PDB file of C-alpha atoms in Angstrom:
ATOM      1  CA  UNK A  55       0.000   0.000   0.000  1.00  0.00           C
ATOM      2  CA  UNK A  56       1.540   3.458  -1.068  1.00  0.00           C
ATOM      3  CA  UNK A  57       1.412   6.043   1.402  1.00  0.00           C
ATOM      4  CA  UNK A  58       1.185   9.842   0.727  1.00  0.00           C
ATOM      5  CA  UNK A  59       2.918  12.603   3.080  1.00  0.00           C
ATOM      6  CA  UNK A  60       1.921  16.182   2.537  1.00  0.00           C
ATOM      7  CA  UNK A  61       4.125  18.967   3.831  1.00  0.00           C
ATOM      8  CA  UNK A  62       4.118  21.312   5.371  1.00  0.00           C
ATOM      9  CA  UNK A  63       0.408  20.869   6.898  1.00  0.00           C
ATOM     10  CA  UNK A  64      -0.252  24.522   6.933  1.00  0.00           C
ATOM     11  CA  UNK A  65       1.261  27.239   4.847  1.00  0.00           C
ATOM     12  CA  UNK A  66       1.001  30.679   6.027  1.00  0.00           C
ATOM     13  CA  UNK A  67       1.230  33.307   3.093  1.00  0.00           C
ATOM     14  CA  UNK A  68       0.200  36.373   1.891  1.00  0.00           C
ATOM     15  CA  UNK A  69      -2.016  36.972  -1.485  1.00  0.00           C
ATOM     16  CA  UNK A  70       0.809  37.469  -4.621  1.00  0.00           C
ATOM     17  CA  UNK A  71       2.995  35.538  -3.152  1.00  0.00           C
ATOM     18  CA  UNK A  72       4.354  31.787  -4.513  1.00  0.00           C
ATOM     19  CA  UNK A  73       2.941  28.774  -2.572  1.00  0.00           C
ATOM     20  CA  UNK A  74       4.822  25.231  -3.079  1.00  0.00           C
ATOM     21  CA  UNK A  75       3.297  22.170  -1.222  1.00  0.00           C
ATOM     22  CA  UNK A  76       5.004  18.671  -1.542  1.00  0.00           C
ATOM     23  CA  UNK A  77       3.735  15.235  -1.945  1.00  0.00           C
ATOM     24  CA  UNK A  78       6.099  12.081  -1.091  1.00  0.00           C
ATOM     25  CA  UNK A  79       5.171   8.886  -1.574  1.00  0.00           C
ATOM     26  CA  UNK A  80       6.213   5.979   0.358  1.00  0.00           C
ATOM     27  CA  UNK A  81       7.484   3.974  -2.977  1.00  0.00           C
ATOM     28  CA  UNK A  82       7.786   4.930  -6.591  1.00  0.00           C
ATOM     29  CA  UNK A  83       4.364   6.111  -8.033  1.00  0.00           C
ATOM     30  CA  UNK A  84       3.486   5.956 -11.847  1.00  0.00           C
ATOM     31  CA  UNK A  85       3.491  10.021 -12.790  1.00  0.00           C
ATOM     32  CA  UNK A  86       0.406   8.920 -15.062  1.00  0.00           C
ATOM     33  CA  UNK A  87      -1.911   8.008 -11.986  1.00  0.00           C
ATOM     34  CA  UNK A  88      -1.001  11.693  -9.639  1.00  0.00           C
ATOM     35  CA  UNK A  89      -3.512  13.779  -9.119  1.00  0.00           C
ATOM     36  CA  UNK A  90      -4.177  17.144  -7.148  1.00  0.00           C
ATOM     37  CA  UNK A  91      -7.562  18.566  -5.280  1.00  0.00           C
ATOM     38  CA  UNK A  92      -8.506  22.253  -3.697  1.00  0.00           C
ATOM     39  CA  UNK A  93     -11.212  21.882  -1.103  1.00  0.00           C
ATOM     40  CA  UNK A  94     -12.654  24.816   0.832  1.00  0.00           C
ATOM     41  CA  UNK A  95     -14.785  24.753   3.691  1.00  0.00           C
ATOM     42  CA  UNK A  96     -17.836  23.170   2.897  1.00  0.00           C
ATOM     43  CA  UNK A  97     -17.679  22.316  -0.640  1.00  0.00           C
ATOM     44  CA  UNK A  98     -16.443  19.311  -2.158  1.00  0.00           C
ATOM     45  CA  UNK A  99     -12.891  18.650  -3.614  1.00  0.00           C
ATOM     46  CA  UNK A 100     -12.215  19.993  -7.098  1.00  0.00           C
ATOM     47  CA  UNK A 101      -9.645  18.311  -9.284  1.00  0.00           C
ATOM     48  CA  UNK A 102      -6.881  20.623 -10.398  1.00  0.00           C
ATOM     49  CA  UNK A 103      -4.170  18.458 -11.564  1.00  0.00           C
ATOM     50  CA  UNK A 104      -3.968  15.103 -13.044  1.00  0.00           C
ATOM     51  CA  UNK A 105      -1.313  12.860 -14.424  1.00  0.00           C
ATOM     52  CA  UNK A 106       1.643  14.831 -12.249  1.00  0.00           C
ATOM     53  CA  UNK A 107       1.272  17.826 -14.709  1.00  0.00           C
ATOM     54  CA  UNK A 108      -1.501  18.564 -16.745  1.00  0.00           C
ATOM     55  CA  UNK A 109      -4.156  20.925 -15.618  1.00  0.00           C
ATOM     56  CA  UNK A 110      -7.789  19.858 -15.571  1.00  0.00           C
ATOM     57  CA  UNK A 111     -10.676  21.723 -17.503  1.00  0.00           C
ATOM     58  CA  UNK A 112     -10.986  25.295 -16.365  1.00  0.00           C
ATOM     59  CA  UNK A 113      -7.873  25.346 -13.640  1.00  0.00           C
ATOM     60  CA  UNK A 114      -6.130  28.409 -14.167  1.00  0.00           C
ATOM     61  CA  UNK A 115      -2.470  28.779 -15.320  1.00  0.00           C
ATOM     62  CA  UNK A 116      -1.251  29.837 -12.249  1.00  0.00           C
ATOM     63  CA  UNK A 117      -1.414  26.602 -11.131  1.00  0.00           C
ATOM     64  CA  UNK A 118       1.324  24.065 -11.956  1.00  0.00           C
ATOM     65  CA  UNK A 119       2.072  20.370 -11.042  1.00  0.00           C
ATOM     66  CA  UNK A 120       5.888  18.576 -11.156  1.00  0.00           C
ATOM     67  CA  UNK A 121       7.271  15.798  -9.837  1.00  0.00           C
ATOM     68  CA  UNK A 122       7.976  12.145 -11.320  1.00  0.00           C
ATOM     69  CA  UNK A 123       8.979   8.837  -8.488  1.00  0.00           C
ATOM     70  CA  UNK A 124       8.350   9.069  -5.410  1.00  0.00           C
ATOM     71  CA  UNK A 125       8.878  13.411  -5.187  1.00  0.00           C
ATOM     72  CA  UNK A 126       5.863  15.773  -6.357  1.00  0.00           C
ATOM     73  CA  UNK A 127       5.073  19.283  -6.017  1.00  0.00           C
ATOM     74  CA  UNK A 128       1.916  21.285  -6.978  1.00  0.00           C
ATOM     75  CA  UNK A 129       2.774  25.197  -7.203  1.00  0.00           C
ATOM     76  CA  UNK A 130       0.983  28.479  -7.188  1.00  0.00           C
ATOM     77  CA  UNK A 131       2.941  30.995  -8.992  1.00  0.00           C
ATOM     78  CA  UNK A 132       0.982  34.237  -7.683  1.00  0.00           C
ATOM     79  CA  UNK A 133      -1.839  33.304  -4.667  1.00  0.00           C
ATOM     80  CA  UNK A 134      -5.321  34.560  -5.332  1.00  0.00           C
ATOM     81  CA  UNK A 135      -7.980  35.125  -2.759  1.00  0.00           C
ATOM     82  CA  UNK A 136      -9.755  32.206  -4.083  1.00  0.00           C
ATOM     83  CA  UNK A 137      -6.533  30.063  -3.460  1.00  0.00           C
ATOM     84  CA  UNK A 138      -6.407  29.708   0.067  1.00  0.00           C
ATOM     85  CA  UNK A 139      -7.963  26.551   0.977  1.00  0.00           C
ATOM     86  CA  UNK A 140      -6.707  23.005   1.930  1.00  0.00           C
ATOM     87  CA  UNK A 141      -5.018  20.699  -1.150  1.00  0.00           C
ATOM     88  CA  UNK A 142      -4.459  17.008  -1.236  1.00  0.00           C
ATOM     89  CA  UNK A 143      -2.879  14.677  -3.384  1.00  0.00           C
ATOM     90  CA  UNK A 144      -4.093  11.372  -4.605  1.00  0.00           C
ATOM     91  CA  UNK A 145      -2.421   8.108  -6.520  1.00  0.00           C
ATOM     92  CA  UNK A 146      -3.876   5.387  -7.664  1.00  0.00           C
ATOM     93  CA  UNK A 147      -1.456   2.130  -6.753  1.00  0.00           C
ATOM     94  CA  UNK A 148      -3.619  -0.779  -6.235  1.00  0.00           C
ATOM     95  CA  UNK A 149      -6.668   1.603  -4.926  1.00  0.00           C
ATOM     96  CA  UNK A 150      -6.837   5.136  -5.018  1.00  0.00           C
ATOM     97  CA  UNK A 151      -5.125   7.214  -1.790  1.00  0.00           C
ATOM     98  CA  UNK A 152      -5.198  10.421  -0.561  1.00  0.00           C
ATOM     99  CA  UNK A 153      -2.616  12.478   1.383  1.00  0.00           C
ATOM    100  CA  UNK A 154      -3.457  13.975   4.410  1.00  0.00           C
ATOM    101  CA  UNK A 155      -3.753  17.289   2.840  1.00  0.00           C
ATOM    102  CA  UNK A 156      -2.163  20.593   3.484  1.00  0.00           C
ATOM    103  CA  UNK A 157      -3.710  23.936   4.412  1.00  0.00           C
ATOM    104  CA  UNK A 158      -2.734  26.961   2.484  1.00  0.00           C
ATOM    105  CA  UNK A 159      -4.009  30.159   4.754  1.00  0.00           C
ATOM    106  CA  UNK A 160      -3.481  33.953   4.638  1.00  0.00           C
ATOM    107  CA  UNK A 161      -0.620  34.813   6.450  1.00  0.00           C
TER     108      UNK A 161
ATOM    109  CA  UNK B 193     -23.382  19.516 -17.137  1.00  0.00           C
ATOM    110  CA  UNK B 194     -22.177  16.718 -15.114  1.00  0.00           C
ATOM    111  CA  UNK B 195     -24.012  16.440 -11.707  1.00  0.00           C
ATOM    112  CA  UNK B 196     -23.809  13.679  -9.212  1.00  0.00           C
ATOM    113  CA  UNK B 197     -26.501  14.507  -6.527  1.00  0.00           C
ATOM    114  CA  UNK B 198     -26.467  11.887  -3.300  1.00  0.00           C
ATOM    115  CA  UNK B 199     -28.855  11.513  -0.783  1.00  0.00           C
ATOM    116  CA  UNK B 200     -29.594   8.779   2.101  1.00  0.00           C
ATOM    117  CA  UNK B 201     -27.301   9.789   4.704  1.00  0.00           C
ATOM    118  CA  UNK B 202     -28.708  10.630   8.326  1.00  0.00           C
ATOM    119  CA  UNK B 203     -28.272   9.045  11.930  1.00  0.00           C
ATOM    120  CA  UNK B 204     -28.132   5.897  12.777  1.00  0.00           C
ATOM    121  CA  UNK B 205     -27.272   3.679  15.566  1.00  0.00           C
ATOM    122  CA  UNK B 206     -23.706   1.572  15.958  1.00  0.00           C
ATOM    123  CA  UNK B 207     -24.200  -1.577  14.210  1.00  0.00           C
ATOM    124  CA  UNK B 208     -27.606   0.040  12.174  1.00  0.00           C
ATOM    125  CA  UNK B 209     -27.546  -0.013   7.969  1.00  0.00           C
ATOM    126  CA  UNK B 210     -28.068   2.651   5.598  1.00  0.00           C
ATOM    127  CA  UNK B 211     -28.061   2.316   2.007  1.00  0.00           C
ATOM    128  CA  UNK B 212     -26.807   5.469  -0.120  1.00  0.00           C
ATOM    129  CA  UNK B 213     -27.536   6.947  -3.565  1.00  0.00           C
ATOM    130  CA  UNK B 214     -26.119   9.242  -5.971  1.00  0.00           C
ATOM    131  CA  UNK B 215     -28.072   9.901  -8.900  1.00  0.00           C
ATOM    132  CA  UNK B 216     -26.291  10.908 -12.247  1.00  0.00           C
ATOM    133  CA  UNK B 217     -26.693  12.767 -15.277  1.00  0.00           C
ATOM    134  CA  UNK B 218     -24.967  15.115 -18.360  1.00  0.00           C
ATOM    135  CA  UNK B 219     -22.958  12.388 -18.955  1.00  0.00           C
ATOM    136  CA  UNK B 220     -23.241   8.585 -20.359  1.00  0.00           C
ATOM    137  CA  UNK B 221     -23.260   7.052 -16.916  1.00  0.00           C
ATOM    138  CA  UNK B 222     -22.636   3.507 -18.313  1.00  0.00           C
ATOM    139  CA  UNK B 223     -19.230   4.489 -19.548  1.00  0.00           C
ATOM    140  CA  UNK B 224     -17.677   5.585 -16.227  1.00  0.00           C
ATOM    141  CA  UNK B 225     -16.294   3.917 -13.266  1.00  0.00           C
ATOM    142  CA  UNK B 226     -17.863   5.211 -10.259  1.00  0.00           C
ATOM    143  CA  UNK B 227     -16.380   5.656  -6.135  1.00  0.00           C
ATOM    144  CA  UNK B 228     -17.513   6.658  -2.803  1.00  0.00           C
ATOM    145  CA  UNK B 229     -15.178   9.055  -1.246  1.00  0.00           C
ATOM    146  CA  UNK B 230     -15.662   9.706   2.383  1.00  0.00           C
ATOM    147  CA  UNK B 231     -14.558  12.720   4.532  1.00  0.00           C
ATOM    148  CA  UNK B 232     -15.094  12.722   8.912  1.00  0.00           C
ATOM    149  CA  UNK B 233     -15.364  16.179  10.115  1.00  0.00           C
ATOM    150  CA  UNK B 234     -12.349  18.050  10.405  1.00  0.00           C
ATOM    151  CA  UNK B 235      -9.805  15.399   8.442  1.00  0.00           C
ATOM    152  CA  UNK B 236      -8.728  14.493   5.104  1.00  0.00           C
ATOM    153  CA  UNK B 237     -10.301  12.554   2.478  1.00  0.00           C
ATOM    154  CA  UNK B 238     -10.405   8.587   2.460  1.00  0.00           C
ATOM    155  CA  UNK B 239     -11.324   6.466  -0.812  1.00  0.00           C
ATOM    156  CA  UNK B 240     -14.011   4.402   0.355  1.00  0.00           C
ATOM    157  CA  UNK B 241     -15.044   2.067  -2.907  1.00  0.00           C
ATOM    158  CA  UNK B 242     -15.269   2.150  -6.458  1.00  0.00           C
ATOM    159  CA  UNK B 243     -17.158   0.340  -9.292  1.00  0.00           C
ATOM    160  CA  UNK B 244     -16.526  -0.358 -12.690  1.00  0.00           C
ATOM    161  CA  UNK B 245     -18.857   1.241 -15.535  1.00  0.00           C
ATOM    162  CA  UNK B 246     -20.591  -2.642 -16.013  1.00  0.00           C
ATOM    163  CA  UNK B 247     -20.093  -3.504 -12.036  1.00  0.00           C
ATOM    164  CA  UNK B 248     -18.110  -6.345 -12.878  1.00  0.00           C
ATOM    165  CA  UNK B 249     -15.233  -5.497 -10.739  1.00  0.00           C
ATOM    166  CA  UNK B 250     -15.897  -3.305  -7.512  1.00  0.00           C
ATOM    167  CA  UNK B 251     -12.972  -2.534  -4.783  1.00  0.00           C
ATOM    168  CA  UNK B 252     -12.901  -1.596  -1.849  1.00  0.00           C
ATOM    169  CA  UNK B 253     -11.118   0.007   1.343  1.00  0.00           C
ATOM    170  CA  UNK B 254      -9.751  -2.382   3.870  1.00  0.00           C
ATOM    171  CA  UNK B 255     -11.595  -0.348   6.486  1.00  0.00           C
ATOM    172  CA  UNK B 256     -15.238  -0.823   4.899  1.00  0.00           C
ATOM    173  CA  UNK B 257     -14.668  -4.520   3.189  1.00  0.00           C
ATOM    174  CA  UNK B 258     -17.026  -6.938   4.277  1.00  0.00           C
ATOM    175  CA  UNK B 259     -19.338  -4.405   5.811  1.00  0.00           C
ATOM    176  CA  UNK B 260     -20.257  -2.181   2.731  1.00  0.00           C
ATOM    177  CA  UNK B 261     -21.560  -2.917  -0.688  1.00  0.00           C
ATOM    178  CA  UNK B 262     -20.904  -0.749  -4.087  1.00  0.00           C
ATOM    179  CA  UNK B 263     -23.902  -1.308  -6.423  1.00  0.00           C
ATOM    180  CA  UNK B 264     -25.056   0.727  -9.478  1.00  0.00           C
ATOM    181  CA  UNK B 265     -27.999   0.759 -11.684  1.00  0.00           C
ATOM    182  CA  UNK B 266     -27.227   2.124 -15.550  1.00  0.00           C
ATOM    183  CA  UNK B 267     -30.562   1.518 -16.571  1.00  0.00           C
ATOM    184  CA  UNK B 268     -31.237   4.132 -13.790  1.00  0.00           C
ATOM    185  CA  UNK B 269     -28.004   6.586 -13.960  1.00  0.00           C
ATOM    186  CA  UNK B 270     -27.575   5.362 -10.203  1.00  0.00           C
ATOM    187  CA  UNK B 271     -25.049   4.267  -8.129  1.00  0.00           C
ATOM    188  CA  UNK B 272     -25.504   2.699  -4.480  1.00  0.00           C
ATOM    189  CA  UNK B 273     -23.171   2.332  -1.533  1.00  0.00           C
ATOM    190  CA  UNK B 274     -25.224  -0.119   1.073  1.00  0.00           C
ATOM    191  CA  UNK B 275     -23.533   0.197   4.552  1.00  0.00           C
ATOM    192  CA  UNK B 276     -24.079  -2.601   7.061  1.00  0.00           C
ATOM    193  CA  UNK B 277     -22.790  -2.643  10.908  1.00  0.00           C
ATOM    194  CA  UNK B 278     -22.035   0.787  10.728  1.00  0.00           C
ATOM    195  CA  UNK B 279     -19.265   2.307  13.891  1.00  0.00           C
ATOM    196  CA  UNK B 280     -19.151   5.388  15.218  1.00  0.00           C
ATOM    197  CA  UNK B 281     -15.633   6.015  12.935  1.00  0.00           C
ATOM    198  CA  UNK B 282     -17.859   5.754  10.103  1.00  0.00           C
ATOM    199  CA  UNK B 283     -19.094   9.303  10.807  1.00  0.00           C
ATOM    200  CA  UNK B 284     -18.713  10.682   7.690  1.00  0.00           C
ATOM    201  CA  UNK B 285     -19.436  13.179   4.499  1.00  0.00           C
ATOM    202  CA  UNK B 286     -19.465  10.716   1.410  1.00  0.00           C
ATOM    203  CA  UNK B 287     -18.893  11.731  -1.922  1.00  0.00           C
ATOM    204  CA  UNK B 288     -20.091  10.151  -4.566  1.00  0.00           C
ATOM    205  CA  UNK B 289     -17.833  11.004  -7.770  1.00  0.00           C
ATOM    206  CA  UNK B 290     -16.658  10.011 -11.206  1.00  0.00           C
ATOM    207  CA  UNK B 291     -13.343   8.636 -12.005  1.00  0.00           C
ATOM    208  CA  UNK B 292     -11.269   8.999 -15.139  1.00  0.00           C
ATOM    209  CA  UNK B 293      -8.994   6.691 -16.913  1.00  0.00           C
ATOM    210  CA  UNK B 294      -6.160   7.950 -15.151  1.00  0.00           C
ATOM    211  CA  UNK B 295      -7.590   6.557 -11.755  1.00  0.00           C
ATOM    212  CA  UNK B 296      -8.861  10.465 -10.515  1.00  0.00           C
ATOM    213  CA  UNK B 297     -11.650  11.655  -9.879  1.00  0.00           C
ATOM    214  CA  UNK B 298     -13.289  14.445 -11.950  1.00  0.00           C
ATOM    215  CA  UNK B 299     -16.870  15.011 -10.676  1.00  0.00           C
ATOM    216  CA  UNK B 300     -17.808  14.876  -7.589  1.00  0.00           C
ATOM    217  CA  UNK B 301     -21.153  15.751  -5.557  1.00  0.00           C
ATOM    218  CA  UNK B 302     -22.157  17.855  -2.518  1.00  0.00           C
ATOM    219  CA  UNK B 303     -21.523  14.919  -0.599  1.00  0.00           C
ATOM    220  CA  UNK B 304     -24.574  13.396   2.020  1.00  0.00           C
ATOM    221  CA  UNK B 305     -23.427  12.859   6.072  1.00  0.00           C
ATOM    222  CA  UNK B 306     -24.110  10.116   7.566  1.00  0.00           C
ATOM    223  CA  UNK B 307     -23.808   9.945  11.630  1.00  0.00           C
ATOM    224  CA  UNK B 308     -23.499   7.207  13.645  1.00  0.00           C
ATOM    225  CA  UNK B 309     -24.136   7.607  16.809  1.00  0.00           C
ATOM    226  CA  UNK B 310     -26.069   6.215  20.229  1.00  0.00           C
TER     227      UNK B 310
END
């Protein structure tokens, strides 16, 4: 079973500024099957990125996924209002996982 | 536009069933596999079960095997999660939601809460 750690749990930063949140996996993960969700309070998960790198259907640019093995990193180049909110990864191994998520609030 | 709408959560006792629905449409429900996502309050998200688009393979989380049942109807653009001897760590939102051939998920609902509790 592949394990996801998110870090840090909470970011603290302020609107226009660059936010970079890491996923590790506990052993090497196929890039095709890594995927990225915003959640804010309330609302269900939206998918921003999928397959490591490509954005889904409406995400804006400023949004940005990396990362190949075990090592991947979602970034947001400039942080909108709308941005702060908690993020998770997710891989599908032998069943789909989530990370434990990390919380991206105004600083 | 794809919406997945889910109903049948509530309270219910330890060891009490519920059954769960999440009714489909803007999209050809028959070609899709289909999961239950679950969230407790205040933590992360947990993959629950999943189904494929002709239910002949279904999945599930080692935490909810042999207790919970993943069921769909495409005649009906439904799909079914039946929960039997529920705990109190069952105490949930679940999300019903659509997954892609790259093993996300791309749709999801409002999610339904289901409480179990004495």
């Amino acid at each position: 079973e592949i394990v996801l750690t998110q870090s840090p749990g909470t970011l603290s930063l302020s609107p226009g500024e660059r936010a970079t949140l890491s996923c590790r996996a506990s052993q090497s993960v196929s890039s095709s099957y890594l995927a990225w969700y915003q959640q804010k309070p309330g609302q269900a998960p939206r998918l921003l990125i999928y397959g490591a790198s490509s954005r889904a259907t409406g995400i804006p640019d400023r949004f940005s996924g990396s990362g190949s093995g075990t090592d991947f990193t979602l970034t947001i180049s400039r942080l909108e209002p709308e941005d702060f909110a908690v993020y998770y990864c997710q891989q599908y191994g032998s069943s789909p996982a989530f990370g434990g998520g990390t919380k991206v609030e105004i600083k | 536009q794809v919406q997945l709408v889910e109903s049948g959560g509530g309270l219910v006792k330890p060891g009490g069933s519920l059954r769960l629905s999440c009714a489909a449409s803007g999209f050809t429900f028959s070609d899709y596999y289909m999961s239950w996502i679950r969230q407790a309050p205040g933590k992360g998200l947990e993959w629950v079960s999943y189904i494929s688009s002709s239910s002949s393979y279904t999945n599930y989380a080692d935490s909810v095997k042999g207790r919970f049942t993943i069921s769909r109807d495409n005649a009906k653009n439904s799909l079914y999660l039946q929960m039997n001897s529920l705990r109190a760590e069952d105490t949930a939102v679940y999300y019903c939601a659509r997954m892609t051939s790259s093993w996300d998920f791309d749709y999801w609902g409002q999610g339904t809460l289901v409480t179990v509790s004495s």
